[in-house]
PDB file of C-alpha atoms and ligand atoms in Angstrom:
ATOM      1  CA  UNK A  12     -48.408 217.690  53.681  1.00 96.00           C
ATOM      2  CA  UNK A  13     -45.561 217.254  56.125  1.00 98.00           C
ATOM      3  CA  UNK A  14     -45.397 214.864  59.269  1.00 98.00           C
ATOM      4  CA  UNK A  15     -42.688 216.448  61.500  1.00 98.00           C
ATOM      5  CA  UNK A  16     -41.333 213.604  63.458  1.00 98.00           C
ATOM      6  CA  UNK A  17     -38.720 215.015  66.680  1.00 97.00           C
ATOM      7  CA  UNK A  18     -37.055 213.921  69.330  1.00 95.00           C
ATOM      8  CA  UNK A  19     -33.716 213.066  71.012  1.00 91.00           C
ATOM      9  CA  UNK A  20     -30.865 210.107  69.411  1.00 82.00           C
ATOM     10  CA  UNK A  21     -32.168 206.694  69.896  1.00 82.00           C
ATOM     11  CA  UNK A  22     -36.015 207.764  70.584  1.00 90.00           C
ATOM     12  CA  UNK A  23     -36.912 205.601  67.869  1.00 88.00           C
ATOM     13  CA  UNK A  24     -37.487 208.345  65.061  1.00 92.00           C
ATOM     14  CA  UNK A  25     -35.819 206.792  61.835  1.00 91.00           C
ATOM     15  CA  UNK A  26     -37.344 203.718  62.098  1.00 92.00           C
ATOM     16  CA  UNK A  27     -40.964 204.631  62.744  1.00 95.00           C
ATOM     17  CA  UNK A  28     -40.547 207.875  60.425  1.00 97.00           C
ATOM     18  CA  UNK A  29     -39.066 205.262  58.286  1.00 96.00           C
ATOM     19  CA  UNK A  30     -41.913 202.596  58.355  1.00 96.00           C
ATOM     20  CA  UNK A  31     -44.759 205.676  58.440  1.00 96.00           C
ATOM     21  CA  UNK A  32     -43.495 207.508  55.486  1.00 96.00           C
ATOM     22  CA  UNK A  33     -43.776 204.281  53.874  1.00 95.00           C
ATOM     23  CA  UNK A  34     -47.455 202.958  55.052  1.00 93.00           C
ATOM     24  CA  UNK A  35     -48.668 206.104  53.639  1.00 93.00           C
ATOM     25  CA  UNK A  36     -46.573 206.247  50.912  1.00 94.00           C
ATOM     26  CA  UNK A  37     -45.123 209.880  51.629  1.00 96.00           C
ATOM     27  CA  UNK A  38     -41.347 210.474  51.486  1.00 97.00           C
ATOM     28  CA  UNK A  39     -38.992 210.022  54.223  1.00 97.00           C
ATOM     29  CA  UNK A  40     -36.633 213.036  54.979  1.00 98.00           C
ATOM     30  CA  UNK A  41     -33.497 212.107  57.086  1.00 97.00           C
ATOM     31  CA  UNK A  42     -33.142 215.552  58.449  1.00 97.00           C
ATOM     32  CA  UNK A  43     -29.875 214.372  60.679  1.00 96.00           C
ATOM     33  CA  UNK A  44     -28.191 212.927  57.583  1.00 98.00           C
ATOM     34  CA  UNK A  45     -27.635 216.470  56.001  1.00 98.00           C
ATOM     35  CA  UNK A  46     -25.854 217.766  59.214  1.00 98.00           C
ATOM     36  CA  UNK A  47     -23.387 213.969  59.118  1.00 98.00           C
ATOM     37  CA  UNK A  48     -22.792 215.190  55.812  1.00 98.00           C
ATOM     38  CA  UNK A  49     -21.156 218.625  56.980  1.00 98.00           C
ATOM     39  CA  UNK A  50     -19.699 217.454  60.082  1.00 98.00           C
ATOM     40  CA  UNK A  51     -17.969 214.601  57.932  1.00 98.00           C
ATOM     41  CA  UNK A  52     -16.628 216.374  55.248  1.00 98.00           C
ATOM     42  CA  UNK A  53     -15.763 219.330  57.723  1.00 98.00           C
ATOM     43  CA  UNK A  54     -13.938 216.475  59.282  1.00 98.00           C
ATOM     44  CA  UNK A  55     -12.508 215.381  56.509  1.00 97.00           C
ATOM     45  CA  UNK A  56     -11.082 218.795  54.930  1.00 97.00           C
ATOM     46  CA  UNK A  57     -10.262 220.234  58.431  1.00 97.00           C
ATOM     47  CA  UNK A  58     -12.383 222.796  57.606  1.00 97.00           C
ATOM     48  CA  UNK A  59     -14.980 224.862  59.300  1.00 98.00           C
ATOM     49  CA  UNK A  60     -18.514 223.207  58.946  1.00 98.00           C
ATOM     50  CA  UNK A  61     -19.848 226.556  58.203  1.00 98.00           C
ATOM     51  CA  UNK A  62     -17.826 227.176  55.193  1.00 98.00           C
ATOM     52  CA  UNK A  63     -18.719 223.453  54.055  1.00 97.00           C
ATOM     53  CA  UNK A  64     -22.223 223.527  54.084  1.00 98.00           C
ATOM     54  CA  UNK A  65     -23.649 225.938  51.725  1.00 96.00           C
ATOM     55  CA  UNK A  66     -21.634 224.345  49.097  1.00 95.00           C
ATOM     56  CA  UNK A  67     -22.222 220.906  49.769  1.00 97.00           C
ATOM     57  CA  UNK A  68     -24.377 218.613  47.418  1.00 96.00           C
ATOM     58  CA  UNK A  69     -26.173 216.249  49.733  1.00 97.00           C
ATOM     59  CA  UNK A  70     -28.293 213.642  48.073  1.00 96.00           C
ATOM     60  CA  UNK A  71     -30.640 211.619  50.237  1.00 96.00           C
ATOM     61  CA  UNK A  72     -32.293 208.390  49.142  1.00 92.00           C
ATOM     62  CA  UNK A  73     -31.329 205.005  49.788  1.00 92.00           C
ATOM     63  CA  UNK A  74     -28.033 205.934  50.030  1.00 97.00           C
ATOM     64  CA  UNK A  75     -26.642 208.965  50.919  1.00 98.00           C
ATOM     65  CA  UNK A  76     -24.494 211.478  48.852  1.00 98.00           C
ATOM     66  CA  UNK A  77     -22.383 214.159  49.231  1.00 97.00           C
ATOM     67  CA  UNK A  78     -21.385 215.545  45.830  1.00 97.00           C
ATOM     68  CA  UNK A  79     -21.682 212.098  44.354  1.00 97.00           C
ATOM     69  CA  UNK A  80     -19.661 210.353  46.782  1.00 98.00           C
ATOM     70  CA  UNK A  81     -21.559 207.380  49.113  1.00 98.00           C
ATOM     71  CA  UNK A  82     -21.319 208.123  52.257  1.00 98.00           C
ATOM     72  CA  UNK A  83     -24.021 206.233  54.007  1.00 98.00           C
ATOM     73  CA  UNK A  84     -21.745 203.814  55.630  1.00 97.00           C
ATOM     74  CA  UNK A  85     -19.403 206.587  57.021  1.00 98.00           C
ATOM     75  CA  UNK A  86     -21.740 209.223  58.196  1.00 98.00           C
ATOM     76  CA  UNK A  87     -22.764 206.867  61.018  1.00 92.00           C
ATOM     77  CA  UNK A  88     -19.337 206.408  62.848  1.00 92.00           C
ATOM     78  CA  UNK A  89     -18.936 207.747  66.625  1.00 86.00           C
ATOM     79  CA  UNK A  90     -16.510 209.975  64.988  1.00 94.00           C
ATOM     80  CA  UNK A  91     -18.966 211.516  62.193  1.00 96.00           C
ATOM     81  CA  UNK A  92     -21.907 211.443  65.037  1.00 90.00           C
ATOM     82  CA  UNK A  93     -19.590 214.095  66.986  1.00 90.00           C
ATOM     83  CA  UNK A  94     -18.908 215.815  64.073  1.00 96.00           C
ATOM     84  CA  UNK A  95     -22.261 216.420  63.453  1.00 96.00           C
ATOM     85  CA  UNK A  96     -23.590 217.213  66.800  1.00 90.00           C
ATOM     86  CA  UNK A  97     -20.765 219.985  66.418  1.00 92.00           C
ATOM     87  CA  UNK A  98     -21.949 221.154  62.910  1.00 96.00           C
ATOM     88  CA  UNK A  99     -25.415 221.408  64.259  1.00 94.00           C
ATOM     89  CA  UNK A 100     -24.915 223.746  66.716  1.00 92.00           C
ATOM     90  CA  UNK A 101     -23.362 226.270  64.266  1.00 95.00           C
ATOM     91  CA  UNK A 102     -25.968 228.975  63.586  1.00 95.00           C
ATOM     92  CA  UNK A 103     -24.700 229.402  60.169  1.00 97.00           C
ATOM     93  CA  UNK A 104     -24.720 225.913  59.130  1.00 98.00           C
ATOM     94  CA  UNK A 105     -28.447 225.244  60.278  1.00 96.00           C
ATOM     95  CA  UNK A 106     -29.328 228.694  58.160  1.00 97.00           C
ATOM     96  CA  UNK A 107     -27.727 226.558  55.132  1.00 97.00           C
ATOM     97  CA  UNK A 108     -29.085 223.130  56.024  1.00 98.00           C
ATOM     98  CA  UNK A 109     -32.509 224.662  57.094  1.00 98.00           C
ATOM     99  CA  UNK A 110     -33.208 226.188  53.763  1.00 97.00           C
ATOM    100  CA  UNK A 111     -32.429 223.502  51.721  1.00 97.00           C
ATOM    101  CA  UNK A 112     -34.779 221.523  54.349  1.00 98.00           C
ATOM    102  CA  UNK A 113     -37.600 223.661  53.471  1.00 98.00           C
ATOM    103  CA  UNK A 114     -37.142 223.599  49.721  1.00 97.00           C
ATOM    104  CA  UNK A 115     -37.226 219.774  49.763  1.00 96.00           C
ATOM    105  CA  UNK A 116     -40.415 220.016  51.806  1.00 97.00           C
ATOM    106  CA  UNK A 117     -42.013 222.653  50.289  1.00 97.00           C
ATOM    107  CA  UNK A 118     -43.984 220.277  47.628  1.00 97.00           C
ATOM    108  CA  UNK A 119     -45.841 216.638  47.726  1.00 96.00           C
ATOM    109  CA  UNK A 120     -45.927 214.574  51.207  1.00 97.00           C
ATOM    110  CA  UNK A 121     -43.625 213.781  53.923  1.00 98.00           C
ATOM    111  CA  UNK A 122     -42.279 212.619  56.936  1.00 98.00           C
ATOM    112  CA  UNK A 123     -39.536 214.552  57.870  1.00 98.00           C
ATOM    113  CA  UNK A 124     -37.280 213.348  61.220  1.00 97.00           C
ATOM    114  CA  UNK A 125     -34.687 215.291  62.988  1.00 96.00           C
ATOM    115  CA  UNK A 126     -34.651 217.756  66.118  1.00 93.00           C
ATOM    116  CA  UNK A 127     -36.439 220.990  64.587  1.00 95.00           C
ATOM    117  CA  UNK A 128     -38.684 219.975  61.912  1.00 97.00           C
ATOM    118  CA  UNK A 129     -41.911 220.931  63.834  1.00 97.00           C
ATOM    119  CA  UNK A 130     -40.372 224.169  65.112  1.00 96.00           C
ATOM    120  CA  UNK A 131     -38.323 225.767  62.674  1.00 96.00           C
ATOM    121  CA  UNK A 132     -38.221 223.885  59.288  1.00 97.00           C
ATOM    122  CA  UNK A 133     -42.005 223.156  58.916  1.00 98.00           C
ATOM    123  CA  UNK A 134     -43.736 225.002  61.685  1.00 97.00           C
ATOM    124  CA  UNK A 135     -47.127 224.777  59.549  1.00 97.00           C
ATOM    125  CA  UNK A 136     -46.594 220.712  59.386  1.00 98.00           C
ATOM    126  CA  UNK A 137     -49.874 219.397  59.722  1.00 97.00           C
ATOM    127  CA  UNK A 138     -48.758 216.573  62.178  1.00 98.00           C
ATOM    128  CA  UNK A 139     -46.152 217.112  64.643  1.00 98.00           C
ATOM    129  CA  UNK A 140     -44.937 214.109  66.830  1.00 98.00           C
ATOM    130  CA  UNK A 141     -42.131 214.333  69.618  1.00 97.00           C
ATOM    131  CA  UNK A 142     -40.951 210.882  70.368  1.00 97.00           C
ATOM    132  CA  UNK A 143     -38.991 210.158  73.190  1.00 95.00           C
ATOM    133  CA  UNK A 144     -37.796 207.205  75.405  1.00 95.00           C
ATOM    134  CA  UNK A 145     -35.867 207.062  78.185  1.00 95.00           C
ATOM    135  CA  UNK A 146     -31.772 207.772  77.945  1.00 94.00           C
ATOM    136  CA  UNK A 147     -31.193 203.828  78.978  1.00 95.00           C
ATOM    137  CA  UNK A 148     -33.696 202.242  76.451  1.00 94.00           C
ATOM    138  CA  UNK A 149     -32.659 204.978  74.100  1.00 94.00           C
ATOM    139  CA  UNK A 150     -28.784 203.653  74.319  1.00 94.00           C
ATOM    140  CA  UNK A 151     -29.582 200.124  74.376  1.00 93.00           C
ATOM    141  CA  UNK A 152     -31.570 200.488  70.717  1.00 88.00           C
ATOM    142  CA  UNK A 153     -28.567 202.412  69.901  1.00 87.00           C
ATOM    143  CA  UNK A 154     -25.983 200.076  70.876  1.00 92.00           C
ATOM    144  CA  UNK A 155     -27.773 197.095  69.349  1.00 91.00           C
ATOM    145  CA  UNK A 156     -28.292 199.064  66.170  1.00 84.00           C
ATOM    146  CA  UNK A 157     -24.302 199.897  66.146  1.00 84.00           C
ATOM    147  CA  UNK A 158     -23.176 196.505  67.857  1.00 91.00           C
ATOM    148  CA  UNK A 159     -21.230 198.956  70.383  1.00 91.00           C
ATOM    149  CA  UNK A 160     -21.115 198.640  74.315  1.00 95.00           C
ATOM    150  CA  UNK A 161     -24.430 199.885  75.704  1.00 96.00           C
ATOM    151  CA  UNK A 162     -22.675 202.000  78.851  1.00 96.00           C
ATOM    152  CA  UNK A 163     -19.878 203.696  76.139  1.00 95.00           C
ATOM    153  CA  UNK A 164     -23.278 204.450  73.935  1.00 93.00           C
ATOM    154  CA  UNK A 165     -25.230 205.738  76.834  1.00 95.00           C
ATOM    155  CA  UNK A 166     -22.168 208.524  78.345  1.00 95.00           C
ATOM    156  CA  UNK A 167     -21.866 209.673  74.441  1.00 91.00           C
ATOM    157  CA  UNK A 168     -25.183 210.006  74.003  1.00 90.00           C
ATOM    158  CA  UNK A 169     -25.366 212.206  77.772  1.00 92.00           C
ATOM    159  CA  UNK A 170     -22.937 214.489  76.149  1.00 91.00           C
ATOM    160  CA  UNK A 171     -25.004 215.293  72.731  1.00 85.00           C
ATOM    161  CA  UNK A 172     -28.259 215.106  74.475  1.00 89.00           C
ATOM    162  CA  UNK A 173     -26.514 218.120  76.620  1.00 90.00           C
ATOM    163  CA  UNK A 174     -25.475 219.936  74.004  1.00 87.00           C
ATOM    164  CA  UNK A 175     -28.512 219.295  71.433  1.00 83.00           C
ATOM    165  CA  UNK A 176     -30.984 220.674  74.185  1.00 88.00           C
ATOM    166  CA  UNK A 177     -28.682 223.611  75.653  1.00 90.00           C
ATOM    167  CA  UNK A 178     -27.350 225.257  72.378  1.00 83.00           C
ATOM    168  CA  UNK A 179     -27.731 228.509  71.679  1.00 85.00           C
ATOM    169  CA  UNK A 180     -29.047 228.240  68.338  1.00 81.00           C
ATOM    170  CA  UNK A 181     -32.727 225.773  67.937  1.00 79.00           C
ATOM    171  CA  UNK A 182     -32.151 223.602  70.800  1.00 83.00           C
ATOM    172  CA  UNK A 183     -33.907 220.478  71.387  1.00 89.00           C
ATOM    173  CA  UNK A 184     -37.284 221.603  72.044  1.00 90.00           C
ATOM    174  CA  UNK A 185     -40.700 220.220  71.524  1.00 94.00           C
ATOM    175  CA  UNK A 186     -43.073 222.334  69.316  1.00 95.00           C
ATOM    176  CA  UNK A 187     -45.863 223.442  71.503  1.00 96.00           C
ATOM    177  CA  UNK A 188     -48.440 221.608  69.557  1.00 96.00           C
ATOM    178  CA  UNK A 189     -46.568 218.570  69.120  1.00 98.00           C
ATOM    179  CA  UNK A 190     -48.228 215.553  70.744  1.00 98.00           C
ATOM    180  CA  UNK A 191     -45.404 213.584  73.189  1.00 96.00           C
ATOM    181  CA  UNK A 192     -44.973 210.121  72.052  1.00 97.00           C
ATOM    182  CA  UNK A 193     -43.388 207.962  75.152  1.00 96.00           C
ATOM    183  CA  UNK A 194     -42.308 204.950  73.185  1.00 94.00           C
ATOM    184  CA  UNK A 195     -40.320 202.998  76.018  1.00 93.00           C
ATOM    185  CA  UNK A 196     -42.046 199.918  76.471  1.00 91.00           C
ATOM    186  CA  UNK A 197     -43.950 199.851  72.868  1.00 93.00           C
ATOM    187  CA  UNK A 198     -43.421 198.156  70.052  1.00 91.00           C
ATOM    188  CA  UNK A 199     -42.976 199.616  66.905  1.00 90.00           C
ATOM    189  CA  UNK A 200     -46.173 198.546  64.998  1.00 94.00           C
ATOM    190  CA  UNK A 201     -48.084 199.823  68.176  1.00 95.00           C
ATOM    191  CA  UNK A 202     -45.873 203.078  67.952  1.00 95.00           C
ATOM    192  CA  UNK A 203     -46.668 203.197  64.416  1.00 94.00           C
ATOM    193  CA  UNK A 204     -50.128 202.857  64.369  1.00 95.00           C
ATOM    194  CA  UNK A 205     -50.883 205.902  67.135  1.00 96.00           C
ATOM    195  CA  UNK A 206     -48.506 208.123  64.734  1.00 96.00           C
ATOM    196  CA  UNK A 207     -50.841 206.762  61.323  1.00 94.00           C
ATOM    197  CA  UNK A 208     -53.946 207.614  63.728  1.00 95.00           C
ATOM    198  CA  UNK A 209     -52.789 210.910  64.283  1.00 96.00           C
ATOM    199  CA  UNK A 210     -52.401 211.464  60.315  1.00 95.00           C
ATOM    200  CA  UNK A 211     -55.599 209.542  59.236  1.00 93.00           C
ATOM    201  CA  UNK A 212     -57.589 212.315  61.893  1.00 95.00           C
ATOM    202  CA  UNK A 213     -56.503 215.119  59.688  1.00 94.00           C
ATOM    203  CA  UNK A 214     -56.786 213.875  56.244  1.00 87.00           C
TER     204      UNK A 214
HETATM  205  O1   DC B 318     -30.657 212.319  64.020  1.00 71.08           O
HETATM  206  P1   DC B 318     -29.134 212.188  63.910  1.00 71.08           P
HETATM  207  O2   DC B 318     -28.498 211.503  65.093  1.00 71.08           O
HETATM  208  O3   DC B 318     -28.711 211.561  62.632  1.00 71.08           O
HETATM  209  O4   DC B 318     -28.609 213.703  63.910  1.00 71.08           O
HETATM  210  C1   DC B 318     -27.239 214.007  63.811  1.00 71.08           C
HETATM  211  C2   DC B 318     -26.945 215.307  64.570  1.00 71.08           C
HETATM  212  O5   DC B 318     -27.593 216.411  63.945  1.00 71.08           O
HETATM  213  C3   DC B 318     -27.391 215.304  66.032  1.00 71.08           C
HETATM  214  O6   DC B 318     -26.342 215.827  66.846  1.00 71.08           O
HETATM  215  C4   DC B 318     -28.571 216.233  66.079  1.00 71.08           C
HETATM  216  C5   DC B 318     -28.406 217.109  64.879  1.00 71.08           C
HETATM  217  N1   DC B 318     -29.668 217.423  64.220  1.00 71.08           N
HETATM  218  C6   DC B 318     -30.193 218.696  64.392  1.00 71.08           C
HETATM  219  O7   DC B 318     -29.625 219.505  65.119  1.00 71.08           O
HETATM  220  N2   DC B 318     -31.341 219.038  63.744  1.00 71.08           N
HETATM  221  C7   DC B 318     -31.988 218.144  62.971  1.00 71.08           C
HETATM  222  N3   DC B 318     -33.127 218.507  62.356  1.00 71.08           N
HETATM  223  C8   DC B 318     -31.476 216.834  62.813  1.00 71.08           C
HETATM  224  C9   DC B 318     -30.315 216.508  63.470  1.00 71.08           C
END
């Protein structure tokens, strides 16, 4: 079964995806990391993203890979973040990232985290969570988590919240039968525990 975890930068989402995936014992899906990869090595090649990522070998686990090179230390640079709020908004790059998204979930038990798991890569999911928070306690995780200034953190983020909701091609949404998770003010184990609720009700 698949736990579709959503929601904006900063909302919390790795870390409780993260910490339910393992108190279940499913497997965690990084659903972001895929479009770092083509942004970076876009980037990298100065070439278009949409070219790079239907031939690009990404490997997920507790590092990241992209044909066989570790790249979980550089995916997560302002730089790469840009480049892959740019990738992402390519049509043709989400077809390629989107398939291979539903091949990895297609067998055995996940949580999968990103922006469009509940609506486009596993509409059928049999939990769907949108966690949010709001933009300031959303930067200041952020900055702590990057040791970066929480005002720099906080216009960046303005600017791919923008674009992640207002792009053309699967914006930002939530899924209409995805229950809103407000998670400013909780802690994690109390965020946690109402996402392993909402799984234990339908097992
Ligand atoms: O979750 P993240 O910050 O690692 O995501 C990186 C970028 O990819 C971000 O700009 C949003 C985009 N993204 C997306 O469009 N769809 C997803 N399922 C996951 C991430």
């Amino acid at each position: 079964m698949v736990v579709a975890i959503d929601g904006p930068a900063g909302a919390g989402k790795s870390t409780v995806a993260r910490a339910v995936a393992d108190a279940l014992g499913f497997t965690y899906l990084d659903s972001g990391a895929m479009y770092r990869c083509v942004g970076l090595v876009a980037r990298e090649q100065d070439r278009p993203p949409a070219e790079v990522a239907p031939e690009l070998r990404i490997e997920l686990g507790e590092r990241v890979l992209c044909d066989g090179r570790d790249v979980t230390d550089a995916i997560r640079t302002p730089e790469a973040s840009e480049a892959a709020s740019r990738a992402a908004a390519d049509p043709a790059v989400r077809r390629a990232v989107v398939e291979q998204q539903r091949r990895i979930v297609a067998h055995g038990d996940w949580v999968a985290e990103g922006r469009d798991i509940g609506t486009v890569v596993a509409p059928d999911a049999a939990v769907k969570v949108f966690l949010t928070a709001s933009p300031e306690e959303r930067a200041r995780r952020r900055a702590a988590q990057l040791g970066a200034d929480v005002r720099t953190v906080l216009q960046e983020q303005a600017i791919r919240d923008q674009r992640d909701t207002t792009r053309e091609h699967s914006p930002l949404v939530a899924a209409p039968d995805a229950v809103q998770l407000d998670t400013t003010g909780l802690t994690l184990d109390e965020v946690i525990a109402r996402v392993a609720a909402l799984v234990d009700a339908v097992r």
